[in-house]
PDB file of C-alpha atoms in Angstrom:
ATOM      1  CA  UNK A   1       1.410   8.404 -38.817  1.00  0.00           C
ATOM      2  CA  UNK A   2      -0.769  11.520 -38.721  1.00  0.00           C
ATOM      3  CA  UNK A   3      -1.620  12.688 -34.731  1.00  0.00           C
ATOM      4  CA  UNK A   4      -5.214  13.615 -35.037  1.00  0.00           C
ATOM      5  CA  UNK A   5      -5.664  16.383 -31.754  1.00  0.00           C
ATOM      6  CA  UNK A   6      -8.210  19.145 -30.576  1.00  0.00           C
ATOM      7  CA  UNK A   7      -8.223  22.069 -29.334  1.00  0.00           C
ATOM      8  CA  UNK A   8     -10.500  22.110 -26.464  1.00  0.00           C
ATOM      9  CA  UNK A   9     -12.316  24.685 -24.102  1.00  0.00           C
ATOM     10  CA  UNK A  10     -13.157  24.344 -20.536  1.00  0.00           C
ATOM     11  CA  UNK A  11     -14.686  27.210 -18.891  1.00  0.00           C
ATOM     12  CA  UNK A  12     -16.311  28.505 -15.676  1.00  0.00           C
ATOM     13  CA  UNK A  13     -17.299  30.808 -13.041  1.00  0.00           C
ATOM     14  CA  UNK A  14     -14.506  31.825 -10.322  1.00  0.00           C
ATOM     15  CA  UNK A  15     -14.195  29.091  -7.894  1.00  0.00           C
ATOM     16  CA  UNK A  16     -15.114  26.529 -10.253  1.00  0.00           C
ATOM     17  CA  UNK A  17     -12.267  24.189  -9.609  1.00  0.00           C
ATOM     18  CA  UNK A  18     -10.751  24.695 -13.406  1.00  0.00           C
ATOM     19  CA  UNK A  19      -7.384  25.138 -11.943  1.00  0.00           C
ATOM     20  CA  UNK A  20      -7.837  21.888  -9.518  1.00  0.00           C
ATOM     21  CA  UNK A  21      -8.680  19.872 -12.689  1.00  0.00           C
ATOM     22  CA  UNK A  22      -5.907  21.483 -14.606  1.00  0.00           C
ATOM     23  CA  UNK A  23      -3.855  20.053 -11.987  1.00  0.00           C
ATOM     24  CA  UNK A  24      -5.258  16.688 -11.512  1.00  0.00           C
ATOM     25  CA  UNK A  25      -5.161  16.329 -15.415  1.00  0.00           C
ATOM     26  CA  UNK A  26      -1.238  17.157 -15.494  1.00  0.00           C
ATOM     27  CA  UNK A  27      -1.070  14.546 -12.225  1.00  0.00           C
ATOM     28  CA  UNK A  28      -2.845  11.310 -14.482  1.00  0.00           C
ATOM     29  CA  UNK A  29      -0.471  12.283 -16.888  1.00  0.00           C
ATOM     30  CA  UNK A  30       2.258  11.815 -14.918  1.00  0.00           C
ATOM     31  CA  UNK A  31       0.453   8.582 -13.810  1.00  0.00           C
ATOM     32  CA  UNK A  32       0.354   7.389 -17.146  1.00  0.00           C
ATOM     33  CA  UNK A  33       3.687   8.584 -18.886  1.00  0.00           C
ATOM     34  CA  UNK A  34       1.994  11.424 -21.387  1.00  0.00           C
ATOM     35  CA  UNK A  35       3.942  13.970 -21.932  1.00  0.00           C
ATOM     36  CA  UNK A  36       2.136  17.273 -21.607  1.00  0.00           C
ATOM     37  CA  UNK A  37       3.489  21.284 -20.487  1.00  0.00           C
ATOM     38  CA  UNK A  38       1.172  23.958 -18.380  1.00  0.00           C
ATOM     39  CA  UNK A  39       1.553  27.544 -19.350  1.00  0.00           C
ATOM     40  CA  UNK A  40      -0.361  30.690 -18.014  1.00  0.00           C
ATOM     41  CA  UNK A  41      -0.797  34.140 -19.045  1.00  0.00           C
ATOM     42  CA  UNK A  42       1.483  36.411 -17.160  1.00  0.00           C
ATOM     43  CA  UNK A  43      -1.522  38.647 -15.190  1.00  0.00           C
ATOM     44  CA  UNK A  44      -1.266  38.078 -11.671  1.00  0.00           C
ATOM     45  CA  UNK A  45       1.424  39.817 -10.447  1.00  0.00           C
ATOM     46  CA  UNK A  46       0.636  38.309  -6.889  1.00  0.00           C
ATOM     47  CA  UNK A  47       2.705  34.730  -8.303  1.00  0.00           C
ATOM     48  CA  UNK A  48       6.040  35.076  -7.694  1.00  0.00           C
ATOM     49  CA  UNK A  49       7.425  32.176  -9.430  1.00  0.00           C
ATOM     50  CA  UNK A  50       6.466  30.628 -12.484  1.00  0.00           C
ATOM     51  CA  UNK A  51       3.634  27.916 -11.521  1.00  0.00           C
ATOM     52  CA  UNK A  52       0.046  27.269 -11.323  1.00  0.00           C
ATOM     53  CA  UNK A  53      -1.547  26.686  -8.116  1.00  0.00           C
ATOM     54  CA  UNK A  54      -4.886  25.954  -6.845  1.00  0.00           C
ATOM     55  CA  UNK A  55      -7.009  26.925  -3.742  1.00  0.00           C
ATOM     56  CA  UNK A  56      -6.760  23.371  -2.734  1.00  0.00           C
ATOM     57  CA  UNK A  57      -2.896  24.007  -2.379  1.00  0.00           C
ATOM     58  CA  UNK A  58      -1.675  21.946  -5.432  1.00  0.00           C
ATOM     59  CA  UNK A  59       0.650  23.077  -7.980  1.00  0.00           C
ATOM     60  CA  UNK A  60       2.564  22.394 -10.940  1.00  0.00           C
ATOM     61  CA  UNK A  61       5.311  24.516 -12.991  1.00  0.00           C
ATOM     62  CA  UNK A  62       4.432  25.882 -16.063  1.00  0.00           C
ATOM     63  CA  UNK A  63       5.691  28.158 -18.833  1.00  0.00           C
ATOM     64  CA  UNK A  64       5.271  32.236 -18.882  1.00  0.00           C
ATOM     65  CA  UNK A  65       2.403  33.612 -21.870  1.00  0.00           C
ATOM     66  CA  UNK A  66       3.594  37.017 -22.022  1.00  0.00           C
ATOM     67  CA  UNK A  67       1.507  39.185 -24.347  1.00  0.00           C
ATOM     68  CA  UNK A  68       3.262  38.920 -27.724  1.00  0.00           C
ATOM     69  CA  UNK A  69       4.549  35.572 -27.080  1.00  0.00           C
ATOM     70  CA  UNK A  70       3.929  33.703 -29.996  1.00  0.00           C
ATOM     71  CA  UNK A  71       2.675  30.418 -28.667  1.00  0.00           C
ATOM     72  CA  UNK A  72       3.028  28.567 -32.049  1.00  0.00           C
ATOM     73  CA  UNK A  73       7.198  29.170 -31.965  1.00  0.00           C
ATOM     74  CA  UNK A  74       6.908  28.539 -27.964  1.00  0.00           C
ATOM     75  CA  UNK A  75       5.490  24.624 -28.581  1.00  0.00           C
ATOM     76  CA  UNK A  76       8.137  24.365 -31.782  1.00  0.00           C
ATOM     77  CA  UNK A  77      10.590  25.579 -29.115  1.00  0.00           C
ATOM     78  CA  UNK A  78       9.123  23.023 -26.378  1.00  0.00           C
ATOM     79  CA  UNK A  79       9.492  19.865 -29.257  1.00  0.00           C
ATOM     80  CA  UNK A  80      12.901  20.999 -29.468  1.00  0.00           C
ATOM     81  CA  UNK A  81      13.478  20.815 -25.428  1.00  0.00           C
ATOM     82  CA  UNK A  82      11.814  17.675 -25.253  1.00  0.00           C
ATOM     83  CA  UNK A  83      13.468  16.023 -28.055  1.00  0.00           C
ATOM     84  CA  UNK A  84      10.007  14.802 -29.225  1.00  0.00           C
ATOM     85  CA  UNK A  85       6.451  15.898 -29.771  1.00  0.00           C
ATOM     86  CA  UNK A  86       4.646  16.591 -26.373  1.00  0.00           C
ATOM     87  CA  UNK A  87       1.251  15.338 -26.762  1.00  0.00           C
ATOM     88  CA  UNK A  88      -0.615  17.652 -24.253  1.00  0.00           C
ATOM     89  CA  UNK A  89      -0.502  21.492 -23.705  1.00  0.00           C
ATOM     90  CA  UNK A  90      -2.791  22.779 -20.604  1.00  0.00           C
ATOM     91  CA  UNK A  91      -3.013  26.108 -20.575  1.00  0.00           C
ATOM     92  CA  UNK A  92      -4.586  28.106 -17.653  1.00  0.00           C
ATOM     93  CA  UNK A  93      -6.542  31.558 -17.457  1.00  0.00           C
ATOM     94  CA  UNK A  94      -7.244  30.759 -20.982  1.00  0.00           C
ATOM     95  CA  UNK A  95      -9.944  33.949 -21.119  1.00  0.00           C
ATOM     96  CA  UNK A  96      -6.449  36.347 -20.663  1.00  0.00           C
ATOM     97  CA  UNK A  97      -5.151  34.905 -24.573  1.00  0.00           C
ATOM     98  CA  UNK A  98      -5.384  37.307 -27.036  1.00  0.00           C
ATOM     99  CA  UNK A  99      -6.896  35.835 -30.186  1.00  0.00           C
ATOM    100  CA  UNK A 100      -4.054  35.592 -31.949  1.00  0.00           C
ATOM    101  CA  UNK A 101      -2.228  33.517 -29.577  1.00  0.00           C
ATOM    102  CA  UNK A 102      -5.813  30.701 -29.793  1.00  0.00           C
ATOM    103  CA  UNK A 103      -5.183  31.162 -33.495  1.00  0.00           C
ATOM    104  CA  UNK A 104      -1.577  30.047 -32.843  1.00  0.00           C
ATOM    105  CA  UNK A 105      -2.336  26.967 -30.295  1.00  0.00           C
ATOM    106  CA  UNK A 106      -4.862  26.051 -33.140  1.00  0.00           C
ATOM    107  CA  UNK A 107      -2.501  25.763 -35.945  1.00  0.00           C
ATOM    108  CA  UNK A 108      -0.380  23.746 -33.104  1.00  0.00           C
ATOM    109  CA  UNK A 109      -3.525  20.952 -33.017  1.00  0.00           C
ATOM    110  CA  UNK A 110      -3.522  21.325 -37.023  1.00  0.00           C
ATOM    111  CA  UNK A 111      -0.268  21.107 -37.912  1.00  0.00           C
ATOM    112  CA  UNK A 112       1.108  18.392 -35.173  1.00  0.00           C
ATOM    113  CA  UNK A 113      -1.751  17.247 -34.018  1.00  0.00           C
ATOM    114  CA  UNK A 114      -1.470  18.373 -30.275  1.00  0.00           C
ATOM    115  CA  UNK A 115      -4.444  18.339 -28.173  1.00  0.00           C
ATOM    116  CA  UNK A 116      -4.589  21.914 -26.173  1.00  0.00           C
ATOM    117  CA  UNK A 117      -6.904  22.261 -23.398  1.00  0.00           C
ATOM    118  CA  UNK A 118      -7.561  25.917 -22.165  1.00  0.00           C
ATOM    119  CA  UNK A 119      -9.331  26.408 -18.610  1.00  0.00           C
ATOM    120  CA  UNK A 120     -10.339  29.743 -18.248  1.00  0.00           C
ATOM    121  CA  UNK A 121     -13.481  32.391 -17.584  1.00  0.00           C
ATOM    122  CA  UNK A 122     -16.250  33.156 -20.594  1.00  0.00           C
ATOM    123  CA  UNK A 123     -17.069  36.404 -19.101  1.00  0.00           C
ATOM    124  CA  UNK A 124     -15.962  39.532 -16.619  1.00  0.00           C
ATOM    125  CA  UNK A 125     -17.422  40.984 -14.044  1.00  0.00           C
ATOM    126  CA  UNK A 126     -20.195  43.269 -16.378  1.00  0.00           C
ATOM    127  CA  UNK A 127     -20.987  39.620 -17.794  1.00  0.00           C
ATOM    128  CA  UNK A 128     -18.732  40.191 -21.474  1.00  0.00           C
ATOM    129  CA  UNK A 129     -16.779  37.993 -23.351  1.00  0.00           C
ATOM    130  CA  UNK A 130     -13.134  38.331 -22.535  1.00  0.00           C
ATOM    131  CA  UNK A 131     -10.654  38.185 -25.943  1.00  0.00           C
ATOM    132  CA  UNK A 132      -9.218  35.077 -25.629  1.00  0.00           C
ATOM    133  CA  UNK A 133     -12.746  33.380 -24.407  1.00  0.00           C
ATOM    134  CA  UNK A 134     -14.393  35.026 -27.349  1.00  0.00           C
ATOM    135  CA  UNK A 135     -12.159  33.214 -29.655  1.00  0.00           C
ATOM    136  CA  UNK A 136     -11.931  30.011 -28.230  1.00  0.00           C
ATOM    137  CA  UNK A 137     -15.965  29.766 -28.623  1.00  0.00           C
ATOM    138  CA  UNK A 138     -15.720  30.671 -32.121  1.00  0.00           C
ATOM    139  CA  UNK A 139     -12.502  27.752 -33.208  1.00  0.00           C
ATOM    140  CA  UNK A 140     -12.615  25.175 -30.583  1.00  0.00           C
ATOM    141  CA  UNK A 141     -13.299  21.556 -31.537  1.00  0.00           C
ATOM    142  CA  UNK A 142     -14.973  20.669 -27.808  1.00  0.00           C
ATOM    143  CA  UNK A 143     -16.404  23.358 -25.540  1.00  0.00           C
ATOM    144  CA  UNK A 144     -17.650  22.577 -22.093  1.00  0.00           C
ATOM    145  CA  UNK A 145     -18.567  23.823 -19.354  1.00  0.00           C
ATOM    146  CA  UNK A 146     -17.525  23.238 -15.381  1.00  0.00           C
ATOM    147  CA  UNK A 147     -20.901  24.419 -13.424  1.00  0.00           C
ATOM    148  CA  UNK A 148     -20.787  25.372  -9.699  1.00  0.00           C
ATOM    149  CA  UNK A 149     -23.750  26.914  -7.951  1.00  0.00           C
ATOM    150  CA  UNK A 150     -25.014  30.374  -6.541  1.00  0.00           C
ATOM    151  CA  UNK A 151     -25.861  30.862  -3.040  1.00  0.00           C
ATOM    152  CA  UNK A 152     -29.184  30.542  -4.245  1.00  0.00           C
ATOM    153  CA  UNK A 153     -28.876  26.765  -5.391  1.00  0.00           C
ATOM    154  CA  UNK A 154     -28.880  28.194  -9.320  1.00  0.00           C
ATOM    155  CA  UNK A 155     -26.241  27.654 -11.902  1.00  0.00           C
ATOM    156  CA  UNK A 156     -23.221  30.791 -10.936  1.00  0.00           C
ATOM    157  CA  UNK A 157     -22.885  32.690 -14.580  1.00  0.00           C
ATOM    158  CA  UNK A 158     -21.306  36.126 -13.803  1.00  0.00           C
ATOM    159  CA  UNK A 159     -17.931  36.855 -11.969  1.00  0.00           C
ATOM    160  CA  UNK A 160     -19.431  39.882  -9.958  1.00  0.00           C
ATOM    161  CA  UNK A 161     -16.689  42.169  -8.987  1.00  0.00           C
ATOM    162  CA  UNK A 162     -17.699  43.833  -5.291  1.00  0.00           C
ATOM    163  CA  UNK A 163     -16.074  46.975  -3.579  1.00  0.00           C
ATOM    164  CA  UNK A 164     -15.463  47.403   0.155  1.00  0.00           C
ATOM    165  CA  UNK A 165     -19.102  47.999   1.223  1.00  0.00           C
ATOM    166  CA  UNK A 166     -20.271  44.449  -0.532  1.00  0.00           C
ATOM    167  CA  UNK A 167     -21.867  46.366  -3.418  1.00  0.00           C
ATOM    168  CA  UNK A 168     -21.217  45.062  -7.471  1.00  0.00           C
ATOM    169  CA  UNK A 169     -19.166  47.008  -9.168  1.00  0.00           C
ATOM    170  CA  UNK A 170     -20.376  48.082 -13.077  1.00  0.00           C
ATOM    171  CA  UNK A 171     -17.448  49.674 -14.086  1.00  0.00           C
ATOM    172  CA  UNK A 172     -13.887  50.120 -14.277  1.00  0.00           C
ATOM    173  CA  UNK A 173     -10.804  47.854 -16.382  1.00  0.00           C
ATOM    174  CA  UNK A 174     -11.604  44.523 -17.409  1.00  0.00           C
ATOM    175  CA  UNK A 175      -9.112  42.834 -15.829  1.00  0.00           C
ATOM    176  CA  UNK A 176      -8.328  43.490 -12.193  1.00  0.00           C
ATOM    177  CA  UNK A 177      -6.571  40.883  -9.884  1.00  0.00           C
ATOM    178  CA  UNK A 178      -8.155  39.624  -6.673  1.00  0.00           C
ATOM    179  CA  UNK A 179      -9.814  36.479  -5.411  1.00  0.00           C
ATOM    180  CA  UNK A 180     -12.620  35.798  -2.925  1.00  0.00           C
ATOM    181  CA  UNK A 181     -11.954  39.332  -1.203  1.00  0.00           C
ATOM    182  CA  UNK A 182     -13.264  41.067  -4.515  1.00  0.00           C
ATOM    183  CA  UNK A 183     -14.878  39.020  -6.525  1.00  0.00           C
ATOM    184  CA  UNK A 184     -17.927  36.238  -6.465  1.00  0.00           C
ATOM    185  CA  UNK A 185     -19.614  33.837  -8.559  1.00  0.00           C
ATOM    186  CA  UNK A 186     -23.478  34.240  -8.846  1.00  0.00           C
ATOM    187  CA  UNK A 187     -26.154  33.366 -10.977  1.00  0.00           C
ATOM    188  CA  UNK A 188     -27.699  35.842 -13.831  1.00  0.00           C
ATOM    189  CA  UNK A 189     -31.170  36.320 -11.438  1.00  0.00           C
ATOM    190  CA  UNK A 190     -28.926  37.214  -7.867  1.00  0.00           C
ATOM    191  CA  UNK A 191     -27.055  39.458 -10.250  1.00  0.00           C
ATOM    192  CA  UNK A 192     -29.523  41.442 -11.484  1.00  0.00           C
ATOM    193  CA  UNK A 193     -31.618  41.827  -7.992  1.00  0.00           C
ATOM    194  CA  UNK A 194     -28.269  43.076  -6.288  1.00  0.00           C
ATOM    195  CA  UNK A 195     -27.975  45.523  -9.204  1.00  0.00           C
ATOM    196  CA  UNK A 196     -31.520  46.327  -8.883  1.00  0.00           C
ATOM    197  CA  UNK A 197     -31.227  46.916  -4.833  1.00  0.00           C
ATOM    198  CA  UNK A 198     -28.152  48.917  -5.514  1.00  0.00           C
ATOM    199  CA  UNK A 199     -29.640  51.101  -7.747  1.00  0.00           C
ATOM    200  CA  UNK A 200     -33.159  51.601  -5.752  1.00  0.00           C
ATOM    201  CA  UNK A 201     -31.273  52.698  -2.105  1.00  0.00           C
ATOM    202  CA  UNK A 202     -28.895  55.235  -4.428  1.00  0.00           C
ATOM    203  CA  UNK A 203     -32.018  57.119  -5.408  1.00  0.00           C
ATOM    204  CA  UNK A 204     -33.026  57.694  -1.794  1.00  0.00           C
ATOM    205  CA  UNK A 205     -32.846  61.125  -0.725  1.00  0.00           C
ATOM    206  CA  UNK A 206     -30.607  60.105   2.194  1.00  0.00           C
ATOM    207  CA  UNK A 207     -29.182  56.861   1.926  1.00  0.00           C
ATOM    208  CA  UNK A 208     -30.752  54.234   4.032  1.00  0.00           C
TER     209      UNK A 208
END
C-alpha cells in the first residue's frame, strides 16, 4: 500500500521552544509505538555527544548531518538498521541544511512516503534567509510557524546577534554559535529602533 507523507517546516525565533517540541514529539512517539529517528546538523561544537537537548533539560539521541552527508542514502541506511520503514524523521536546526540535503529528505517523503519534520530558524541575525530555510519555504508541503513574543509584547522576528556592550551586531559570518549570552529574539520595530539608537550615539562627536 502506498505511504502518503510530507515534508513539513516548523520554524521560529531563538527561544521559541522548537527543540522542546522536537522532543515532546519524539516522546508521544514513544508513547504510541511510531517509529521515528532525530538528526541534527553538526554546528555546535559546544555538544559533545551526539544528542539534541533542550533548555528545559530534555534530550534525545539523534544521528550526525555532516555537510556532504547525503541524507537520502542516510534514511535508506536507517530502513536497513531498523529492518523496516521508519515512519518519522525529526530533524533539528533545520535552517543549517544545505539545499541539497531538503532536496534529498524530499525525495525521502516522495519515494517512501516518510513524513520529515524540520525545526529550525527562517532568518540570521541581519534578518536573511539561511540555505536550508530558504529551501524548505520553497518545497515544503506544510509550513508553520512557532511565535514567541518581544519584550515589547509584539511577535519576536529577527535573531539579533549582540556584542559585549549590549549593542546589535550588523555584520560578520552567518553562522556563529552562542545562546542567550549573544543572541536575542525581538520583533522587526525593537530591531530597527536599537539599530537606529546605535547609529545616532556613533555620530556624536564624543560618545555619550
Amino acid at each position: 500500500m502506498y505511504r502518503k507523507g510530507k515534508l513539513y517546516f516548523r520554524y521560529g525565533t531563538m527561544g521559541s521552544a522548537k527543540t522542546a517540541l522536537l522532543l515532546t514529539t519524539a516522546y508521544n512517539f514513544e508513547e504510541r509505538k511510531i517509529t521515528y529517528a532525530c538528526l541534527k546538523p553538526v554546528i555546535d561544537t559546544r555538544e559533545k555527544s551526539n544528542v539534541i537537548r533542550s533548555r528545559i533539560g530534555i534530550e534525545r539521541e539523534c544521528e550526525w548531518i555532516f555537510h556532504d552527508t547525503n541524507l537520502f542514502d542516510t534514511g535508506c541506511a536507517l530502513f536497513r538498521r531498523a529492518g523496516a520503514i521508519i515512519e518519522w524523521f525529526l530533524i533539528d536546526e533545520a535552517q543549517f541544511l544545505t539545499a541539497e540535503q531538503v532536496d534529498q529528505l524530499a525525495r525521502l517523503v516522495d519515494d517512501f512516503g516518510v513524513n520529515v519534520i524540520c525545526y529550525g530558524l527562517r532568518t540570521d541575525f541581519r534578518s536573511r534567509l539561511f540555505e536550508g530555510s530558504r529551501r524548505l519555504f520553497e518545497i515544503a508541503d506544510t509550513i508553520d510557524e512557532i511565535k514567541s513574543t518581544c519584550t515589547c509584547g509584539r511577535k519576536t522576528i529577527v535573531n539579533a546577534r549582540f556584542d559585549q556592550n549590549g549593542d546589535f551586531v550588523e555584520e560578520g559570518e552567518q553562522v556563529e554559535i552562542g545562546g542567550d549570552e549573544r543572541y536575542m529574539a525581538v520583533c522587526r520595530k525593537c530591531w530597527r529602533n536599537k539599530r537606529v539608537e546605535q547609529s545616532r550615539r556613533s555620530m556624536l562627536p564624543f560618545g555619550d
